[in-house]
Short mmCIF file of C-alpha atoms in Angstrom, two decimals:
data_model
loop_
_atom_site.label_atom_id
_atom_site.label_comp_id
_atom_site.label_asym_id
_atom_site.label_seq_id
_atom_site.Cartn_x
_atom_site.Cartn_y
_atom_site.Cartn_z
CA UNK V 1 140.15 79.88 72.76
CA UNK V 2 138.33 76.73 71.62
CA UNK V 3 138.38 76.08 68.00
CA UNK V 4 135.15 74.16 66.40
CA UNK V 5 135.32 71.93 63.23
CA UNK V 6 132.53 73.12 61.07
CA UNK V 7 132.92 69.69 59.77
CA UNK V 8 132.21 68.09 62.74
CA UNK V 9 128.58 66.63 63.20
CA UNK V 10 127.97 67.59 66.99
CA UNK V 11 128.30 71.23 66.11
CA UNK V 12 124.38 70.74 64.69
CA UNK V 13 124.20 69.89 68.73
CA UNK V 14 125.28 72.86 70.11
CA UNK V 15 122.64 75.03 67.42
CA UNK V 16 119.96 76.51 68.85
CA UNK V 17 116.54 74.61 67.79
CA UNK V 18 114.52 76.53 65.09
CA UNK V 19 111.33 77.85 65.88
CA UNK V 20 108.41 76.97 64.02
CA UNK V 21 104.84 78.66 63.32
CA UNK V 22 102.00 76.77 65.05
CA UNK V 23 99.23 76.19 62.81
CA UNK V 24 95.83 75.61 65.08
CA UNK V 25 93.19 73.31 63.04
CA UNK V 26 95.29 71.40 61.03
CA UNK V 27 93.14 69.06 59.93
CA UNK V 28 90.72 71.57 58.18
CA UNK V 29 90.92 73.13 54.63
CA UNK V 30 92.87 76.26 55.69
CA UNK V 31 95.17 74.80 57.62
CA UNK V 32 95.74 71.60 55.56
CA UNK V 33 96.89 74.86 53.09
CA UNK V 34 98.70 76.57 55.26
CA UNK V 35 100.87 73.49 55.92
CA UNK V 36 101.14 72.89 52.19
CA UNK V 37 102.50 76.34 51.15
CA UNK V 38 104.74 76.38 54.20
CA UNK V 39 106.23 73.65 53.11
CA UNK V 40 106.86 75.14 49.51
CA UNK V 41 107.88 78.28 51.11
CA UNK V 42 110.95 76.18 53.49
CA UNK V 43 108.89 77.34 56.75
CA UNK V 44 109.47 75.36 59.71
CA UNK V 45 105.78 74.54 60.88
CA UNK V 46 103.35 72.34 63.72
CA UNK V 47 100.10 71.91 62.71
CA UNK V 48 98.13 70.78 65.66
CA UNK V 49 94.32 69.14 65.08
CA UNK V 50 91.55 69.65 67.64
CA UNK V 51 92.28 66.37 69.56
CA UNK V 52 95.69 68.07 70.11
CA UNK V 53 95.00 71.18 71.10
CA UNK V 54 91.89 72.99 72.61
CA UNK V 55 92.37 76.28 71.42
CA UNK V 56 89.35 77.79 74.08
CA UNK V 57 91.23 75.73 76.96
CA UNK V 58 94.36 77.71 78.70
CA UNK V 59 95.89 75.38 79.84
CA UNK V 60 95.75 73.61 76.50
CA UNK V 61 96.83 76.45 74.87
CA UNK V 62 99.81 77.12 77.36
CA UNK V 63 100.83 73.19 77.09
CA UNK V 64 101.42 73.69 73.17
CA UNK V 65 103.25 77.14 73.85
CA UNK V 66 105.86 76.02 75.90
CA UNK V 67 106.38 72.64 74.26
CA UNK V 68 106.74 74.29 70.50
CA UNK V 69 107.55 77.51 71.39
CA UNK V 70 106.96 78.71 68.23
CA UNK V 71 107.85 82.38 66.85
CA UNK V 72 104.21 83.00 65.76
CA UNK V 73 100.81 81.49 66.00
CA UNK V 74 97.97 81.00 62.97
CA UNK V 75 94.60 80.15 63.82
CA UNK V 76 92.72 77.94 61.27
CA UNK V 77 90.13 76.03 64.05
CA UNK V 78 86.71 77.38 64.21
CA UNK V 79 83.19 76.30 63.57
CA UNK V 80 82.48 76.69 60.14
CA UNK V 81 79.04 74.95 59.82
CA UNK V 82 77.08 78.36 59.60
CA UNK V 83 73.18 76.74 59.42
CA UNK V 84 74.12 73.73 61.80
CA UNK V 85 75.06 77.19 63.87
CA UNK V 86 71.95 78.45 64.87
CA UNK V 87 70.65 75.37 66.52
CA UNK V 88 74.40 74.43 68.10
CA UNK V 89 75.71 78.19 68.95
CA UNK V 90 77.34 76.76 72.23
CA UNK V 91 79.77 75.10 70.63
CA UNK V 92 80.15 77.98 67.99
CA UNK V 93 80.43 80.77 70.12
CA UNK V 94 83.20 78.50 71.93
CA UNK V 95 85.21 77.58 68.97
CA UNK V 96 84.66 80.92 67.17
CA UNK V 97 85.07 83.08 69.86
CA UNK V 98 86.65 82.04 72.84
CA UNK V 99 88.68 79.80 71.66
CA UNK V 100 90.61 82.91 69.24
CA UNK V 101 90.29 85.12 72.50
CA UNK V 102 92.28 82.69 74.66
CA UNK V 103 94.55 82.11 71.57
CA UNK V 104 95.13 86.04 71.76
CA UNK V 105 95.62 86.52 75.13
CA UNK V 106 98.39 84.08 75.16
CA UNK V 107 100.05 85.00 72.53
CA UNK V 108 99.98 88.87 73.85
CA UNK V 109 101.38 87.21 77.35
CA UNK V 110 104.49 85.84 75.44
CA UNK V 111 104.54 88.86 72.88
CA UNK V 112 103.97 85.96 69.84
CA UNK V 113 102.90 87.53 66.76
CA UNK V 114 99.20 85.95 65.80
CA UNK V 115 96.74 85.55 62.94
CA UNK V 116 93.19 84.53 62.85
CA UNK V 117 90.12 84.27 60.73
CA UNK V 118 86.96 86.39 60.15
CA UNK V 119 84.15 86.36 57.48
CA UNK V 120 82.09 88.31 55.45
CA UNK V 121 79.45 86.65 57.29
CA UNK V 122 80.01 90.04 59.82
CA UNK V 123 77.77 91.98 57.77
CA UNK V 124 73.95 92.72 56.91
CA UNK V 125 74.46 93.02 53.44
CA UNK V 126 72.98 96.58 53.68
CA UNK V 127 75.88 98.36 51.71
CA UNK V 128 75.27 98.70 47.49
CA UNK V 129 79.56 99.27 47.34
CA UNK V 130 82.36 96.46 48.89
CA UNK V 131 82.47 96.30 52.29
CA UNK V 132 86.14 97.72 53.64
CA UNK V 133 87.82 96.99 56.80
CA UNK V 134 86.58 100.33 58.78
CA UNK V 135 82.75 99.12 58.03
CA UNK V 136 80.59 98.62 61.30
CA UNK V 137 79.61 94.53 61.47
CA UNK V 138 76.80 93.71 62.49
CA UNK V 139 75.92 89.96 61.57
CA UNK V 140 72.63 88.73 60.66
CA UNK V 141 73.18 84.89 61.92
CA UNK V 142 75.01 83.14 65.00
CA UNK V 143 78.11 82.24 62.92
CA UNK V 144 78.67 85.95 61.75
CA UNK V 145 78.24 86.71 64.94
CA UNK V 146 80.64 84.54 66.74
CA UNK V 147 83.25 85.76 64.08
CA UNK V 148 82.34 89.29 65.17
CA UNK V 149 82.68 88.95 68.64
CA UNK V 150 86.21 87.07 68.08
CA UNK V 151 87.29 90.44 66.17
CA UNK V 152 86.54 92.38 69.00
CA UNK V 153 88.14 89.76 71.96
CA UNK V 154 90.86 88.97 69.82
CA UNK V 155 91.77 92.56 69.36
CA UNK V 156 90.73 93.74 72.63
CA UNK V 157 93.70 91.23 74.11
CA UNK V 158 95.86 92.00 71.71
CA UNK V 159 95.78 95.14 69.65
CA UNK V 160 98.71 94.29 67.37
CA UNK V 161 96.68 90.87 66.14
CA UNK V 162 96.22 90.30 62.92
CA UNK V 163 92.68 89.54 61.88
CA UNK V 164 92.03 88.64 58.42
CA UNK V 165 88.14 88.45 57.07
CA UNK V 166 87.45 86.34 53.80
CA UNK V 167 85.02 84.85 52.01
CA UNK V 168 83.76 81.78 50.04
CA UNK V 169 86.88 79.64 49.64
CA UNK V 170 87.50 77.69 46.44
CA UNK V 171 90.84 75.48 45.59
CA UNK V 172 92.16 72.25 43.73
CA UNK V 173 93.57 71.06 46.34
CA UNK V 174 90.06 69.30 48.42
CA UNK V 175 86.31 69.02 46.66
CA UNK V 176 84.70 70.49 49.76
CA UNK V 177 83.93 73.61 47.91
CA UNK V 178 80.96 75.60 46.14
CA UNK V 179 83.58 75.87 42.64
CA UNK V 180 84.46 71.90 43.24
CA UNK V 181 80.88 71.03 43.64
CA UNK V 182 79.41 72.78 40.48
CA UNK V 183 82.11 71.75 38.35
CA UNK V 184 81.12 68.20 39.12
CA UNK V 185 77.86 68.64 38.82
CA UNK V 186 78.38 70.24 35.24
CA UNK V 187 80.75 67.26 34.08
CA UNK V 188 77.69 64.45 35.15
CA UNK V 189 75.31 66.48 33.95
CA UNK V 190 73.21 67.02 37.11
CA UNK V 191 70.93 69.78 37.99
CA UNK V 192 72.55 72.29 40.46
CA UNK V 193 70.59 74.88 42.85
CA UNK V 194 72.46 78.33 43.46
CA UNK V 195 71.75 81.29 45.23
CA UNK V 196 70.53 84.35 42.26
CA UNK V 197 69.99 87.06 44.79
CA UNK V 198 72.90 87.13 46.97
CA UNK V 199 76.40 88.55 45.72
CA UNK V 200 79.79 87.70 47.08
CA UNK V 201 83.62 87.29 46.79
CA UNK V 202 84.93 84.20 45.96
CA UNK V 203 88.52 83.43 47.70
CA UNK V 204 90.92 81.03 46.29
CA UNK V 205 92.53 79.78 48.94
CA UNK V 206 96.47 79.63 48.26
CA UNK V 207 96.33 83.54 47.03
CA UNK V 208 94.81 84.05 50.99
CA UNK V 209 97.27 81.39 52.64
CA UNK V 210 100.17 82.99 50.85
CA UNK V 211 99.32 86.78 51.24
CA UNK V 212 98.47 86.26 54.99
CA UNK V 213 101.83 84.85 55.69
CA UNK V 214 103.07 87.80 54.10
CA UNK V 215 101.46 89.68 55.95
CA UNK V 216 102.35 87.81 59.43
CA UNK V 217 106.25 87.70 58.43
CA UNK V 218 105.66 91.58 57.41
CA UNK V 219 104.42 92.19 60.85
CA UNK V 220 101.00 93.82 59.79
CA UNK V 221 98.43 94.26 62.28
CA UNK V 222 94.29 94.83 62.88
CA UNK V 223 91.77 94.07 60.62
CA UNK V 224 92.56 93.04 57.07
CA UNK V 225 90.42 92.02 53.73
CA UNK V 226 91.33 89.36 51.56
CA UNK V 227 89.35 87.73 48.50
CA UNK V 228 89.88 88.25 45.14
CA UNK V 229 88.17 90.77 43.41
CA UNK V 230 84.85 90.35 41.60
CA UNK V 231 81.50 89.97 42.87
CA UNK V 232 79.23 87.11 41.90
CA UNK V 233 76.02 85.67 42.34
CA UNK V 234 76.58 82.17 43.60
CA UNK V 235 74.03 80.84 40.74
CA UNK V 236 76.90 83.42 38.29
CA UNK V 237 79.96 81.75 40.11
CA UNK V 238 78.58 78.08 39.08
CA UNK V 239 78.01 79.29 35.14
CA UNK V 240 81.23 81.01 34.92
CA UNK V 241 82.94 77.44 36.40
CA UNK V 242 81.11 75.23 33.55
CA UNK V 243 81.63 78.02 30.89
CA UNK V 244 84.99 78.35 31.52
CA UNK V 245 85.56 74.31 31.26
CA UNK V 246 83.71 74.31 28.48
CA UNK V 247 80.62 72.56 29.79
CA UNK V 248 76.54 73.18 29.01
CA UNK V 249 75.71 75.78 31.92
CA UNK V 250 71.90 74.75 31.51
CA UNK V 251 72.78 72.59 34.73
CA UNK V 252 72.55 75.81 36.74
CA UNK V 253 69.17 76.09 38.24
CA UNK V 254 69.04 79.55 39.65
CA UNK V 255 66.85 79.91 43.32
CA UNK V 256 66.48 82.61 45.60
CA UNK V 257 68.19 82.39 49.03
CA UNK V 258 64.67 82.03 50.87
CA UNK V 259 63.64 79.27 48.49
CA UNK V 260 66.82 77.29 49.33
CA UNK V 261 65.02 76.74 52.62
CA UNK V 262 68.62 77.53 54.53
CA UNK V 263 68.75 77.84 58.46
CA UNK V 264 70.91 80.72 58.50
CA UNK V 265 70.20 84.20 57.36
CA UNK V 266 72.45 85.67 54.94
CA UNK V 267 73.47 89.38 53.83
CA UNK V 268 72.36 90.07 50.61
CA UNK V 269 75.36 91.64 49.65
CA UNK V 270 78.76 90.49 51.16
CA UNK V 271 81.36 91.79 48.19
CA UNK V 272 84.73 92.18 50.28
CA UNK V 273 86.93 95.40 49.14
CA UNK V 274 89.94 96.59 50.94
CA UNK V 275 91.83 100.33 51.91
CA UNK V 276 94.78 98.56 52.92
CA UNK V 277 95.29 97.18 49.27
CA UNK V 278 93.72 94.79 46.80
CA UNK V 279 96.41 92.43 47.35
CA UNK V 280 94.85 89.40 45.29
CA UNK V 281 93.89 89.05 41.80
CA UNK V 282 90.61 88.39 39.88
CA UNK V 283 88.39 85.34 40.57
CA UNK V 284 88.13 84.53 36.49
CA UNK V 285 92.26 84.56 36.35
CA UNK V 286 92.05 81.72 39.21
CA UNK V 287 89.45 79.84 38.28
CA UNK V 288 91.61 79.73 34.96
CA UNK V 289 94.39 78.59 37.38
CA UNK V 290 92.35 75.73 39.19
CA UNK V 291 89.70 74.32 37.05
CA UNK V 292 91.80 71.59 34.67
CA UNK V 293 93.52 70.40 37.89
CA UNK V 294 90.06 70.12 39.50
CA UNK V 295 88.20 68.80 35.90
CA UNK V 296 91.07 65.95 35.94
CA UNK V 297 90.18 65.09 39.04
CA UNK V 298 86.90 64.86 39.18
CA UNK V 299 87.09 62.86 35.71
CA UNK V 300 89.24 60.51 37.24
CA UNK V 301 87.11 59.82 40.48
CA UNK V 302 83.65 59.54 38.43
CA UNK V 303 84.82 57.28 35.46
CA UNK V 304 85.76 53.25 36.45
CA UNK V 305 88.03 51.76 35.04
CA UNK V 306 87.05 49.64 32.05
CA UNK V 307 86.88 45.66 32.22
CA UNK V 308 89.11 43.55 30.80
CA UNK V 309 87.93 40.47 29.50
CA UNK V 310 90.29 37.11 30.88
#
């Protein structure tokens, strides 16, 4: 019987490689987060960016399989320009859609567990109560759309998927966000249009990255909502931001949607509720949780340095 030094350094040779999780669009908000909190978490990870992989190619999609053979597969990619949408639906439909369908039917293939991204956007804002996971989409613009016909590919390929809708992403950690943007506004004192007739549920983004890897590691499947709970007017969500940093809310200037003059249609009423769980807390505590770390940044970015006379 052969007899192997623990101490000895080749043993780490003869270990068998750990698998990571293969993030898709990892050069986007969500899976810039993703990569962040699996990195706090001690999760082995490849984030792959569009030039890497093309998620509604096959072969593309095979070619990062078998070189990473990772033990599960997130999908961040997609289109997420929703009024640029209706006048470029090609590429939408082939980001949105079949690009999470081939994604799918790969990962059923090798019996990977996967996770991938729907919207609110799904719905016609007909409902006066949140919309929950068993509600019939049926999407008023060619984004919600392509995210609707992704639920139904992805699923149809693989039945144990796990599709996850959200909604209106805010975080500290990049300013390309509706919370981000009024809060700057607010600090320099600059007017700010916002949506009075349209209610939704804002989703700070490391309660959805974390959650949905709990869910992926917990081996949940189907269609899942996550946002955290409250429902706002986006003209409310911007006066709640500046009140809660203690800024003059008079910046706000409230408009309807159709006055906004915005290429896409959008439901009335997109408030995301859940029978699987409310699983993530209220949009005031987070905003409590982000807005200093996103006040002392945008202080720091709009205020130059002071001369110093030689």
């Amino acid at each position: 019987m052969q007899i192997i030094d623990l101490n000895d350094q080749a043993v780490g040779a003869i270990l068998p490689p750990v698998q990571p999780l293969l993030i898709t669009g990892g050069n986007g908000t969500l899976g810039r987060a993703f990569q962040r909190l699996c990195a706090i978490r001690g999760i082995d990870f490849i984030a792959l960016g569009r030039n890497e992989l093309d998620i509604s190619d096959p072969l593309s999609v095979e070619k990062a399989l078998v070189q990473h053979n990772p033990w599960a597969v997130v999908n961040t990619a997609g289109y997420v320009r929703v009024d640029e949408a209706e006048n470029d639906f090609k590429r939408c439909y082939r980001e949105n859609t079949q690009g999470p369908a081939v994604l799918a039917a790969a990962c059923a293939y090798r019996e990977l567990p996967f996770l991938t991204f729907s919207s609110d956007l799904v719905f016609d804002g007909n409902k006066s109560a949140a919309y929950v996971e068993s509600d019939m989409p049926c999407p008023l613009n060619v984004y919600g759309n392509s995210k609707r016909l992704a639920e139904r590919d992805v699923l149809r390929h693989m039945p144990q998927a796990l599709v996850v809708r959200t909604s209106a992403f805010f975080s500290p950690w990049d300013e390309y966000n509706f919370v981000y943007a009024a809060l700057r506004a607010a600090h320099t004192k600059q007017a700010f249009e916002a949506a009075d007739d349209v209610l939704i549920s804002p989703t700070y983004v490391p309660d959805l990255v974390n959650v949905a890897l709990d869910l992926l590691i917990d081996e949940e499947r189907g269609v899942w909502h996550l946002a955290n709970q409250g429902a706002y007017t986006w003209a409310d969500l911007a006066r709640l931001t500046a009140d809660m940093a203690s800024l003059d809310t008079s910046f706000v200037v409230p408009r309807s949607m159709q006055a906004l003059g915005l290429a896409a249609a959008r439901p009335a009423y997109s408030v995301l509720g859940s029978r699987q769980g409310n699983l993530l807390p209220s949009t005031e505590e987070r905003l409590h949780t982000c807005i200093p770390e996103m006040l002392a940044a945008i202080t720091n970015s709009v205020e130059e340095p002071m001369a110093v006379a030689s």
